[in-house]
Amino acid sequence: MKKLNVKNNEAAIYGVGGLGEIGKNTYGIQFQDEIILIDAGIKFPEDDLLGVDYVIPDYQYLVDNKDKIKALVITHGHEDHIGGVPYLMKVLNVPIYAGPLAMALIKNKLEEHGLLNSVELHEISDKSVLKFRKMKVSFFRTTHSIPDTVGIAVHTPVGVIVETGDYKFDLTPVTNQPPDLQEMARLGAEGVLCLMSDSTNAEKPIWTHSEKWVGNSIAHIFDQIQDRIIFATFASNISRIKTACDNAMAHGRKIAVFGRSMDAAIVNGRELGYLDIPDDAFVDAHDLQSLPANKTLILCTGSQGEPMAALSRIANGTHRQIAIQPGDTVIFSSNPIPGNTTSVNSVINKLEEAGANVIHGRVNNIHTSGHGGQEEQKLMLRLMKPKFFMPIHGEYRMLKIHTELAEQCGVPMDHSFIMQNGDVLALSRDHARMAGHFQAGDVYIDGSGIGDIGSIVLRDRQLLSEEGIVVVVATVNLTNQEIQSGPDILSRGFVYMRESGELLDEGRRLVFKTIRKAMRAKKATESSIRNAIIDDLQEFLYDKTERHPMILPMLIMNGNQK
């Protein structure tokens, strides 16, 4: 079991995920034999992680210390904070504490994974207090782009450690859940030992616009449009969904919902009271054709250009129930997250080509971030007045800028700590120090496989995507040193076989000679023949094409082998 280099009179804080990156937020606060986990998120893969669905943290340290974990507490219901919950619960079953919306989303995930009946779940509010033998957990309401968002205060014997979760200071939220400035100030007045704070927008010297400001822009757009509206946003952005639906109802438009996650968001939002939409405001897909264009709102997923989402299929003309009509207006009420810009632009182009008018981008004031800019980050620092500071939820440059903001707000630079996943910060009442490191790498989720995709598999996928594959097939009798059939060469993604006969014929002759030579070696084996084929053919093909396809020899071995 991995032990931390932490003294008995010190608390430890660390990121299992979420440091130096956007996503996979999973943080631990530990005092002696008690651990409080905060969030369990996923990260969406970068372009080079071919075929990978999600990235989660390596949970090994947590598994090694599972008897110490008292609770998993959740700040809010976004995927980068709850997407890893079912995977974490598969390796350690601990009680989960979450607000109403986050809990509804977590239950959906656990049910999909067959875990719902085996996990202990507790719904909390911003007024809840959790008491354990040595630590206590309290909450304070914050604002983000999803309801029921809380910050978390962990009260340890050496001081209070605050983790803000994702936040901005939206003083006019459409969900009527304003940030609890009084509770933040009270925590600061009583003394915060260390603040762990969201760094996403640390590069932006702004105060992030309120959701109400976006609502005014959307209301103005609805006033101007006389034809059908297709509205795409994140299914988790209940505030934006509420704004779109409220405007649709105000203009006498019926609402048609497309996308499984959007359906679930509507159901959860209505059940929890965040969406006040009567049944008769909705219309089924097959009734759309009978409605006038100016009486229709289509609410759908796909604002990030996801290929299987409703909007992408509409743009491609492959959706079974919706086709773009001249005069349609498509509203993208989100900004592309990093890595999605190309796919979003592709969808926009296809929609425009099909005859739609597309409204997107900052110039139209139809999106605002859920994360506070520098001014809000400074306000959080002033309210909390921490002795020590640890920026979280951000890439390195964001964390670095956040420490500079902290210094401007009275936190000495040597009291701020830019950490990597697995780094451990030990805190006493008056001192903070780095206290070692544990393994906290990435684990890849591909379909139902967890962690069975490593660097070698990813390298092979990269090679296949860039250079293609060449398959060599031959039947060999090693005892008699005979080639009984072949060799034949097949190409996929490397060269077009019908137009490359001369190259492939020359390659076959080379492989024939290579196999005969390899069989005559004193300790010839199937493996040694395969390696000889790969070496010789790879050199030959690079010399002819300056490309390195994957070489896959498939040998059928007859006779008694050596």
Coordinates of C-alpha atoms in Angstrom, one line a residue:
M1 CA 0.0 0.0 0.0
K2 CA 1.4 3.4 -1.0
K3 CA 1.9 5.7 2.0
L4 CA 2.2 9.4 1.9
N5 CA 5.1 11.3 3.4
V6 CA 2.7 13.1 5.7
K7 CA 3.0 13.6 9.5
N8 CA 0.3 12.8 11.9
N9 CA -0.4 16.5 12.5
E10 CA -0.7 17.3 8.8
A11 CA -3.6 17.2 6.3
A12 CA -2.8 16.1 2.8
I13 CA -4.4 17.3 -0.5
Y14 CA -3.8 16.0 -4.0
G15 CA -5.3 15.7 -7.4
V16 CA -5.9 12.2 -8.8
G17 CA -7.0 14.0 -11.9
G18 CA -7.8 17.6 -12.9
L19 CA -4.4 19.2 -12.5
G20 CA -2.6 20.5 -15.6
E21 CA -5.6 19.6 -17.7
I22 CA -9.3 20.4 -18.4
G23 CA -11.3 17.4 -17.2
K24 CA -11.0 14.3 -15.0
N25 CA -11.5 16.3 -11.8
T26 CA -10.9 14.0 -8.9
Y27 CA -9.4 15.4 -5.7
G28 CA -8.5 14.0 -2.3
I29 CA -8.3 15.6 1.1
Q30 CA -6.8 13.3 3.8
F31 CA -6.2 13.5 7.5
Q32 CA -4.6 10.4 9.1
D33 CA -6.9 7.5 8.3
E34 CA -9.8 9.5 6.7
I35 CA -10.1 10.6 3.1
I36 CA -12.8 12.8 1.5
L37 CA -12.9 12.5 -2.3
I38 CA -14.3 15.5 -4.3
D39 CA -15.7 14.7 -7.7
A40 CA -14.9 11.8 -10.1
G41 CA -14.8 13.1 -13.6
I42 CA -13.7 12.1 -17.1
K43 CA -11.8 13.8 -19.8
F44 CA -12.7 13.7 -23.5
P45 CA -9.9 12.4 -25.6
E46 CA -7.6 14.5 -27.8
D47 CA -7.4 13.8 -31.5
D48 CA -4.3 11.6 -31.1
L49 CA -6.2 9.1 -28.9
L50 CA -7.8 7.3 -31.8
G51 CA -10.9 5.3 -30.9
V52 CA -10.7 6.2 -27.2
D53 CA -14.1 7.2 -25.8
Y54 CA -13.1 8.7 -22.4
V55 CA -10.1 9.2 -20.2
I56 CA -10.3 8.6 -16.5
P57 CA -7.6 8.8 -13.8
D58 CA -5.6 5.8 -12.5
Y59 CA -7.5 5.0 -9.3
Q60 CA -4.7 2.7 -7.9
Y61 CA -3.8 4.9 -4.9
L62 CA -7.5 5.2 -4.0
V63 CA -7.9 1.4 -4.3
D64 CA -4.9 0.9 -2.0
N65 CA -6.4 3.2 0.6
K66 CA -10.1 2.3 0.1
D67 CA -10.7 1.6 3.8
K68 CA -9.8 5.3 4.6
I69 CA -12.3 6.8 2.1
K70 CA -15.4 8.1 3.9
A71 CA -17.2 9.8 1.1
L72 CA -17.3 11.0 -2.5
V73 CA -18.8 14.4 -2.5
I74 CA -19.9 16.0 -5.8
T75 CA -19.8 19.7 -6.7
H76 CA -22.1 19.5 -9.7
G77 CA -23.4 17.3 -12.5
H78 CA -21.0 17.9 -15.5
E79 CA -19.3 15.0 -17.1
D80 CA -15.8 16.2 -16.1
H81 CA -16.9 15.9 -12.5
I82 CA -19.3 12.9 -12.4
G83 CA -18.5 11.0 -15.6
G84 CA -16.0 8.7 -13.8
V85 CA -18.4 7.8 -11.0
P86 CA -19.4 4.4 -12.3
Y87 CA -15.8 3.4 -13.1
L88 CA -14.7 4.5 -9.6
M89 CA -17.6 2.6 -8.0
K90 CA -16.5 -0.6 -9.8
V91 CA -13.2 -0.6 -7.9
L92 CA -14.3 0.9 -4.6
N93 CA -17.8 1.3 -3.3
V94 CA -18.0 4.4 -1.1
P95 CA -21.0 6.6 -0.2
I96 CA -21.8 9.3 -2.7
Y97 CA -23.2 12.7 -1.6
A98 CA -24.6 15.0 -4.3
G99 CA -27.2 17.7 -5.0
P100 CA -30.5 16.9 -6.6
L101 CA -29.6 17.3 -10.3
A102 CA -26.2 15.7 -10.0
M103 CA -27.7 12.9 -8.1
A104 CA -30.3 12.3 -10.8
L105 CA -27.6 12.2 -13.4
I106 CA -25.4 9.9 -11.3
K107 CA -28.3 7.5 -10.8
N108 CA -28.8 7.3 -14.6
K109 CA -25.1 6.4 -15.0
L110 CA -25.1 3.8 -12.3
E111 CA -28.2 2.2 -13.7
E112 CA -26.5 1.9 -17.1
H113 CA -23.6 0.1 -15.5
G114 CA -25.8 -2.1 -13.3
L115 CA -24.6 -0.5 -10.1
L116 CA -27.6 1.5 -8.9
N117 CA -28.7 -1.0 -6.3
S118 CA -25.2 -1.5 -4.9
V119 CA -24.1 2.0 -4.2
E120 CA -25.0 4.1 -1.1
L121 CA -26.4 7.5 -2.3
H122 CA -27.2 10.6 -0.2
E123 CA -28.8 13.7 -1.6
I124 CA -27.5 17.0 -0.1
S125 CA -28.1 20.7 -0.3
D126 CA -25.9 23.7 0.2
K127 CA -27.0 23.7 3.9
S128 CA -26.0 20.0 4.6
V129 CA -23.2 19.1 7.0
L130 CA -21.5 15.7 6.9
K131 CA -19.7 14.7 10.1
F132 CA -17.0 12.0 10.3
R133 CA -14.8 11.0 13.2
K134 CA -12.0 13.4 12.4
M135 CA -13.3 15.7 9.6
K136 CA -16.5 17.5 8.8
V137 CA -17.8 18.6 5.3
S138 CA -20.0 21.7 4.7
F139 CA -21.2 23.2 1.5
F140 CA -21.9 26.7 0.0
R141 CA -23.9 27.6 -3.1
T142 CA -22.1 28.8 -6.2
T143 CA -23.3 29.5 -9.7
H144 CA -22.2 27.7 -12.9
S145 CA -23.9 26.6 -16.1
I146 CA -25.9 23.9 -14.4
P147 CA -28.2 24.1 -11.3
D148 CA -27.3 22.8 -7.8
T149 CA -23.7 23.8 -8.0
V150 CA -21.8 23.9 -4.6
G151 CA -18.4 24.6 -3.3
I152 CA -17.1 22.3 -0.6
A153 CA -15.4 23.1 2.7
V154 CA -13.6 20.2 4.4
H155 CA -13.0 21.0 8.1
T156 CA -9.8 19.2 9.3
P157 CA -8.1 19.3 12.7
V158 CA -5.5 21.6 11.2
G159 CA -7.8 24.0 9.4
V160 CA -10.5 24.4 6.7
I161 CA -9.7 23.4 3.1
V162 CA -12.1 24.8 0.5
E163 CA -12.6 23.4 -3.0
T164 CA -14.7 25.8 -5.1
G165 CA -15.8 23.4 -7.9
D166 CA -16.6 25.2 -11.1
Y167 CA -18.0 28.6 -10.5
K168 CA -18.7 32.1 -11.7
F169 CA -20.4 34.9 -9.8
D170 CA -23.7 35.2 -11.7
L171 CA -25.8 37.6 -9.7
T172 CA -28.8 37.2 -11.9
P173 CA -29.0 33.4 -12.6
V174 CA -32.1 32.2 -14.5
T175 CA -32.5 29.3 -12.0
N176 CA -32.8 31.7 -9.1
Q177 CA -29.9 30.1 -7.2
P178 CA -27.5 33.1 -6.7
P179 CA -24.1 32.5 -5.1
D180 CA -24.0 32.5 -1.3
L181 CA -21.5 35.4 -0.8
Q182 CA -22.3 35.6 2.9
E183 CA -21.3 31.9 3.5
M184 CA -18.1 32.4 1.5
A185 CA -17.3 35.5 3.5
R186 CA -18.0 33.7 6.7
L187 CA -15.6 30.9 5.8
G188 CA -13.0 33.5 5.0
A189 CA -13.6 35.4 8.2
E190 CA -13.2 32.2 10.3
G191 CA -10.1 31.3 8.5
V192 CA -9.3 29.2 5.4
L193 CA -6.1 27.2 5.5
C194 CA -6.0 26.4 1.8
L195 CA -8.2 27.3 -1.2
M196 CA -8.4 25.0 -4.2
S197 CA -10.0 27.1 -6.9
D198 CA -11.2 26.7 -10.6
S199 CA -8.6 28.1 -13.0
T200 CA -10.4 27.6 -16.4
N201 CA -10.8 31.2 -17.3
A202 CA -7.6 32.5 -15.6
E203 CA -6.3 33.9 -18.9
K204 CA -9.4 36.1 -19.4
P205 CA -9.3 39.6 -17.6
I206 CA -13.1 39.8 -17.5
W207 CA -16.1 39.3 -15.4
T208 CA -18.1 36.6 -17.1
H209 CA -21.5 37.6 -18.4
S210 CA -24.6 36.5 -16.6
E211 CA -26.9 33.8 -18.0
K212 CA -29.6 36.5 -18.0
W213 CA -27.5 38.5 -20.5
V214 CA -27.6 35.5 -22.9
G215 CA -31.3 35.2 -22.2
N216 CA -31.9 38.8 -23.4
S217 CA -29.9 38.1 -26.6
I218 CA -31.9 34.9 -27.3
A219 CA -35.2 36.7 -26.6
H220 CA -34.2 39.3 -29.2
I221 CA -33.4 36.6 -31.8
F222 CA -36.7 34.9 -31.2
D223 CA -38.5 38.2 -31.8
Q224 CA -36.9 38.5 -35.2
I225 CA -37.3 35.0 -36.6
Q226 CA -40.6 34.1 -38.4
D227 CA -39.5 30.6 -39.6
R228 CA -38.5 27.4 -37.9
I229 CA -35.9 27.5 -35.2
I230 CA -33.4 24.7 -34.5
F231 CA -31.7 25.3 -31.1
A232 CA -28.5 23.3 -30.2
T233 CA -26.8 23.4 -26.8
F234 CA -25.3 21.2 -24.1
A235 CA -27.9 18.9 -22.6
S236 CA -26.5 19.6 -19.2
N237 CA -27.0 23.4 -19.6
I238 CA -30.4 23.5 -17.9
S239 CA -30.3 27.3 -17.8
R240 CA -29.9 27.6 -21.5
I241 CA -32.6 25.0 -22.2
K242 CA -35.0 26.9 -19.8
T243 CA -34.2 30.2 -21.7
A244 CA -34.9 28.6 -25.1
C245 CA -38.2 26.9 -23.9
D246 CA -39.5 30.0 -22.2
N247 CA -39.0 32.0 -25.3
A248 CA -40.6 29.3 -27.5
M249 CA -43.7 29.3 -25.3
A250 CA -43.8 33.1 -25.2
H251 CA -43.9 33.1 -29.0
G252 CA -46.5 30.3 -29.2
R253 CA -44.0 27.8 -30.5
K254 CA -44.3 24.1 -29.8
I255 CA -41.1 22.3 -28.6
A256 CA -39.8 19.1 -30.3
V257 CA -36.9 17.5 -28.4
F258 CA -34.2 15.4 -30.2
G259 CA -31.3 13.5 -28.7
R260 CA -31.3 11.0 -25.8
S261 CA -29.3 13.2 -23.4
M262 CA -31.5 16.2 -24.2
D263 CA -34.6 14.0 -23.5
A264 CA -33.1 13.1 -20.1
A265 CA -32.2 16.7 -19.3
I266 CA -35.8 17.8 -20.0
V267 CA -37.2 14.9 -17.8
N268 CA -34.8 15.7 -14.9
G269 CA -35.2 19.4 -15.2
R270 CA -39.0 19.2 -15.0
E271 CA -39.0 16.6 -12.2
L272 CA -36.7 18.8 -10.1
G273 CA -38.7 22.0 -10.8
Y274 CA -36.0 23.8 -12.9
L275 CA -38.1 23.7 -16.1
D276 CA -41.7 24.9 -15.8
I277 CA -42.9 23.5 -19.1
P278 CA -46.5 22.0 -19.4
D279 CA -47.0 18.8 -21.3
D280 CA -49.0 20.5 -24.1
A281 CA -45.9 22.7 -24.9
F282 CA -44.2 19.6 -26.4
V283 CA -44.9 18.0 -29.8
D284 CA -43.9 14.6 -31.2
A285 CA -41.6 14.4 -34.2
H286 CA -44.2 13.0 -36.5
D287 CA -46.5 16.1 -35.8
L288 CA -43.8 18.6 -36.9
Q289 CA -45.0 18.6 -40.5
S290 CA -48.5 19.7 -39.5
L291 CA -47.2 22.8 -37.7
P292 CA -46.5 26.2 -39.3
A293 CA -42.8 27.0 -39.4
N294 CA -43.2 30.0 -37.0
K295 CA -44.8 27.7 -34.4
T296 CA -41.9 25.3 -34.1
L297 CA -38.8 25.0 -31.9
I298 CA -36.5 22.0 -32.4
L299 CA -34.3 21.5 -29.4
C300 CA -31.4 19.2 -30.0
T301 CA -28.0 18.0 -29.1
G302 CA -24.9 18.4 -31.3
S303 CA -23.6 21.9 -30.5
Q304 CA -20.1 20.4 -30.5
G305 CA -20.3 18.8 -33.9
E306 CA -20.5 15.2 -32.5
P307 CA -21.0 12.9 -35.5
M308 CA -23.8 10.9 -34.0
A309 CA -25.7 13.7 -32.4
A310 CA -29.0 14.9 -33.8
L311 CA -27.7 18.2 -35.3
S312 CA -24.9 16.5 -37.2
R313 CA -27.4 14.0 -38.7
I314 CA -29.7 16.8 -39.7
A315 CA -26.8 18.6 -41.4
N316 CA -25.8 15.4 -43.2
G317 CA -29.3 14.7 -44.4
T318 CA -29.3 11.4 -42.6
H319 CA -31.8 12.2 -39.8
R320 CA -35.0 10.1 -40.2
Q321 CA -37.4 12.8 -39.0
I322 CA -35.9 16.2 -39.8
A323 CA -34.5 17.8 -43.0
I324 CA -33.4 21.3 -43.3
Q325 CA -36.0 23.6 -45.0
P326 CA -35.3 26.9 -46.7
G327 CA -35.7 29.6 -44.1
D328 CA -34.7 27.5 -41.1
T329 CA -32.6 29.2 -38.5
V330 CA -30.1 27.1 -36.5
I331 CA -28.8 28.6 -33.2
F332 CA -25.5 27.2 -31.8
S333 CA -25.8 28.3 -28.2
S334 CA -22.4 27.2 -27.1
N335 CA -18.7 27.7 -28.0
P336 CA -16.6 24.8 -29.4
I337 CA -14.6 23.2 -26.7
P338 CA -10.9 22.7 -27.5
G339 CA -10.5 20.0 -30.2
N340 CA -14.0 20.4 -31.6
T341 CA -13.7 23.5 -33.7
T342 CA -13.1 21.7 -37.0
S343 CA -16.1 19.4 -36.6
V344 CA -18.4 22.3 -35.5
N345 CA -17.3 24.3 -38.5
S346 CA -18.0 21.3 -40.8
V347 CA -21.6 21.1 -39.4
I348 CA -22.1 24.8 -39.8
N349 CA -21.0 24.6 -43.5
K350 CA -23.3 21.7 -44.2
L351 CA -26.3 23.5 -42.6
E352 CA -25.6 26.6 -44.7
E353 CA -25.3 24.6 -47.8
A354 CA -28.6 23.0 -47.1
G355 CA -30.2 26.4 -46.9
A356 CA -30.3 27.2 -43.2
N357 CA -29.3 30.5 -41.6
V358 CA -26.8 29.7 -38.8
I359 CA -26.3 31.9 -35.8
H360 CA -23.2 31.2 -33.8
G361 CA -20.1 32.7 -32.2
R362 CA -19.5 35.4 -29.6
V363 CA -20.6 38.2 -31.9
N364 CA -24.3 37.1 -31.5
N365 CA -24.1 37.1 -27.7
I366 CA -25.8 33.6 -27.5
H367 CA -23.3 31.9 -25.2
T368 CA -21.5 32.7 -22.0
S369 CA -19.0 30.7 -20.0
G370 CA -19.9 28.9 -16.8
H371 CA -16.5 29.8 -15.4
G372 CA -15.4 33.0 -13.8
G373 CA -12.8 35.3 -15.3
Q374 CA -10.0 36.9 -13.5
E375 CA -12.2 39.4 -11.7
E376 CA -14.3 36.7 -10.2
Q377 CA -11.3 34.6 -9.3
K378 CA -9.9 37.6 -7.4
L379 CA -13.2 38.1 -5.7
M380 CA -13.2 34.4 -4.5
L381 CA -9.6 34.9 -3.2
R382 CA -10.7 38.1 -1.3
L383 CA -13.7 36.4 0.2
M384 CA -11.8 33.3 1.3
K385 CA -8.6 35.0 2.3
P386 CA -6.6 31.7 2.3
K387 CA -3.3 31.2 4.0
F388 CA -2.2 28.8 1.2
F389 CA -3.5 28.5 -2.4
M390 CA -3.6 25.6 -4.9
P391 CA -5.1 26.4 -8.3
I392 CA -7.0 23.4 -9.8
H393 CA -9.0 22.6 -13.0
G394 CA -6.8 24.0 -15.7
E395 CA -3.8 23.6 -17.9
Y396 CA -0.4 24.7 -16.5
R397 CA -0.5 28.2 -18.0
M398 CA -3.9 28.8 -16.4
L399 CA -2.7 27.5 -13.0
K400 CA 0.3 29.8 -13.2
I401 CA -1.7 32.9 -14.0
H402 CA -4.1 32.0 -11.1
T403 CA -1.2 32.0 -8.7
E404 CA -0.2 35.5 -9.9
L405 CA -3.8 36.7 -9.3
A406 CA -3.6 35.2 -5.8
E407 CA -0.4 37.1 -5.1
Q408 CA -2.2 40.3 -6.2
C409 CA -4.9 39.4 -3.6
G410 CA -2.5 39.0 -0.7
V411 CA -1.3 35.4 -0.9
P412 CA 2.5 35.3 -1.0
M413 CA 3.9 33.5 -4.1
D414 CA 5.7 31.0 -1.9
H415 CA 2.3 30.1 -0.4
S416 CA 0.9 29.0 -3.7
F417 CA 1.5 25.5 -5.1
I418 CA 1.2 24.5 -8.8
M419 CA 0.7 20.7 -8.6
Q420 CA 0.6 17.8 -11.0
N421 CA -1.7 14.8 -10.6
G422 CA -0.3 12.6 -7.9
D423 CA 1.6 15.3 -6.2
V424 CA 0.9 15.6 -2.4
L425 CA 0.7 18.8 -0.5
A426 CA 1.1 18.5 3.3
L427 CA -0.5 21.2 5.4
S428 CA -0.1 22.0 9.1
R429 CA -1.7 25.1 10.8
D430 CA 1.2 27.3 9.7
H431 CA 3.2 25.5 7.1
A432 CA 2.8 23.8 3.7
R433 CA 5.2 21.5 2.0
M434 CA 5.4 19.1 -0.9
A435 CA 5.2 15.6 0.5
G436 CA 5.9 13.1 -2.3
H437 CA 4.1 11.7 -5.3
F438 CA 2.0 8.7 -6.2
Q439 CA 1.2 7.3 -9.7
A440 CA -1.8 9.1 -11.2
G441 CA -1.6 8.6 -15.0
D442 CA -4.4 8.2 -17.5
V443 CA -6.6 5.2 -18.1
Y444 CA -8.4 4.9 -21.4
I445 CA -12.0 3.8 -21.9
D446 CA -12.7 2.2 -25.3
G447 CA -16.2 0.7 -25.5
S448 CA -16.6 -1.6 -22.6
G449 CA -12.8 -1.9 -22.1
I450 CA -11.2 -0.2 -19.2
G451 CA -7.5 0.3 -19.2
D452 CA -6.8 -2.3 -22.0
I453 CA -5.7 0.4 -24.4
G454 CA -2.1 1.3 -23.8
S455 CA 0.6 3.3 -25.7
I456 CA 1.4 0.4 -28.0
V457 CA -2.2 0.0 -29.1
L458 CA -2.5 3.8 -29.6
R459 CA 0.8 3.8 -31.6
D460 CA -0.5 1.0 -33.8
R461 CA -3.8 2.9 -34.4
Q462 CA -1.9 6.0 -35.3
L463 CA 0.3 4.1 -37.7
L464 CA -2.8 2.4 -39.3
S465 CA -4.5 5.8 -39.7
E466 CA -1.5 7.5 -41.3
E467 CA 0.3 4.8 -43.2
G468 CA -2.1 1.9 -43.6
I469 CA -1.4 -1.9 -43.4
V470 CA 0.3 -4.5 -45.6
V471 CA -0.6 -8.1 -44.9
V472 CA 1.7 -10.9 -46.1
V473 CA 0.1 -14.4 -46.3
A474 CA 2.2 -17.6 -46.9
T475 CA 2.0 -21.3 -46.1
V476 CA 5.4 -22.7 -44.9
N477 CA 6.8 -26.1 -44.1
L478 CA 9.7 -25.3 -41.8
T479 CA 10.8 -29.0 -41.5
N480 CA 11.3 -29.3 -45.3
Q481 CA 12.2 -25.7 -45.7
E482 CA 9.5 -25.3 -48.3
I483 CA 7.1 -22.4 -49.2
Q484 CA 4.0 -24.3 -50.1
S485 CA 1.9 -21.4 -51.2
G486 CA 2.3 -17.6 -51.5
P487 CA 3.5 -15.3 -50.4
D488 CA 0.6 -13.0 -51.3
I489 CA 0.5 -9.4 -50.3
L490 CA -2.7 -7.4 -49.5
S491 CA -2.8 -3.7 -48.9
R492 CA -5.3 -1.6 -47.0
G493 CA -4.9 2.1 -46.6
F494 CA -1.4 2.0 -48.1
V495 CA -1.6 1.7 -51.9
Y496 CA -4.5 1.0 -54.3
M497 CA -3.7 -2.6 -55.3
R498 CA -5.2 -2.4 -58.7
E499 CA -2.8 0.4 -59.7
S500 CA 0.2 -0.9 -57.8
G501 CA 0.7 -4.3 -59.4
E502 CA 4.4 -3.8 -60.2
L503 CA 5.3 -2.7 -56.7
L504 CA 3.4 -5.6 -55.1
D505 CA 4.9 -8.1 -57.5
E506 CA 8.4 -6.9 -56.6
G507 CA 7.5 -7.0 -52.9
R508 CA 6.3 -10.7 -53.3
R509 CA 9.6 -11.7 -54.9
L510 CA 11.5 -10.0 -52.1
V511 CA 9.4 -11.7 -49.4
F512 CA 9.8 -15.1 -51.2
K513 CA 13.6 -14.8 -50.9
T514 CA 13.4 -13.5 -47.3
I515 CA 11.3 -16.5 -46.2
R516 CA 13.7 -19.0 -47.9
K517 CA 16.7 -17.4 -46.3
A518 CA 15.1 -17.2 -42.9
M519 CA 14.1 -20.9 -43.0
R520 CA 17.7 -22.0 -43.6
A521 CA 18.9 -20.4 -40.5
K522 CA 20.1 -22.8 -37.7
K523 CA 17.5 -21.8 -35.1
A524 CA 14.7 -20.8 -37.5
T525 CA 11.3 -20.3 -35.9
E526 CA 7.9 -18.9 -36.9
S527 CA 8.8 -15.7 -35.0
S528 CA 12.2 -15.3 -36.6
I529 CA 10.6 -15.7 -40.1
R530 CA 8.0 -13.1 -39.2
N531 CA 10.6 -10.6 -38.0
A532 CA 12.7 -11.1 -41.2
I533 CA 9.6 -10.4 -43.4
I534 CA 8.8 -7.2 -41.4
D535 CA 12.4 -5.9 -41.5
D536 CA 13.0 -6.6 -45.2
L537 CA 9.6 -5.5 -46.5
Q538 CA 9.5 -2.4 -44.4
E539 CA 12.9 -1.3 -45.8
F540 CA 11.8 -2.1 -49.3
L541 CA 8.5 -0.2 -49.1
Y542 CA 10.0 2.9 -47.5
D543 CA 12.7 2.9 -50.3
K544 CA 9.9 2.8 -52.9
T545 CA 7.2 5.0 -51.3
E546 CA 8.8 6.8 -48.3
R547 CA 6.0 5.5 -46.1
H548 CA 6.0 3.1 -43.2
P549 CA 2.9 0.9 -43.3
M550 CA 2.2 -1.6 -40.6
I551 CA 3.5 -5.0 -41.8
L552 CA 1.4 -8.0 -40.6
P553 CA 2.8 -11.4 -41.7
M554 CA 0.3 -14.3 -41.5
L555 CA 2.2 -17.6 -41.7
I556 CA 0.4 -20.9 -41.9
M557 CA 2.9 -23.5 -40.6
N558 CA 2.7 -27.1 -41.9
G559 CA 4.7 -30.1 -40.8
N560 CA 6.7 -30.6 -37.6
Q561 CA 8.2 -27.3 -36.6
K562 CA 11.6 -26.8 -35.0

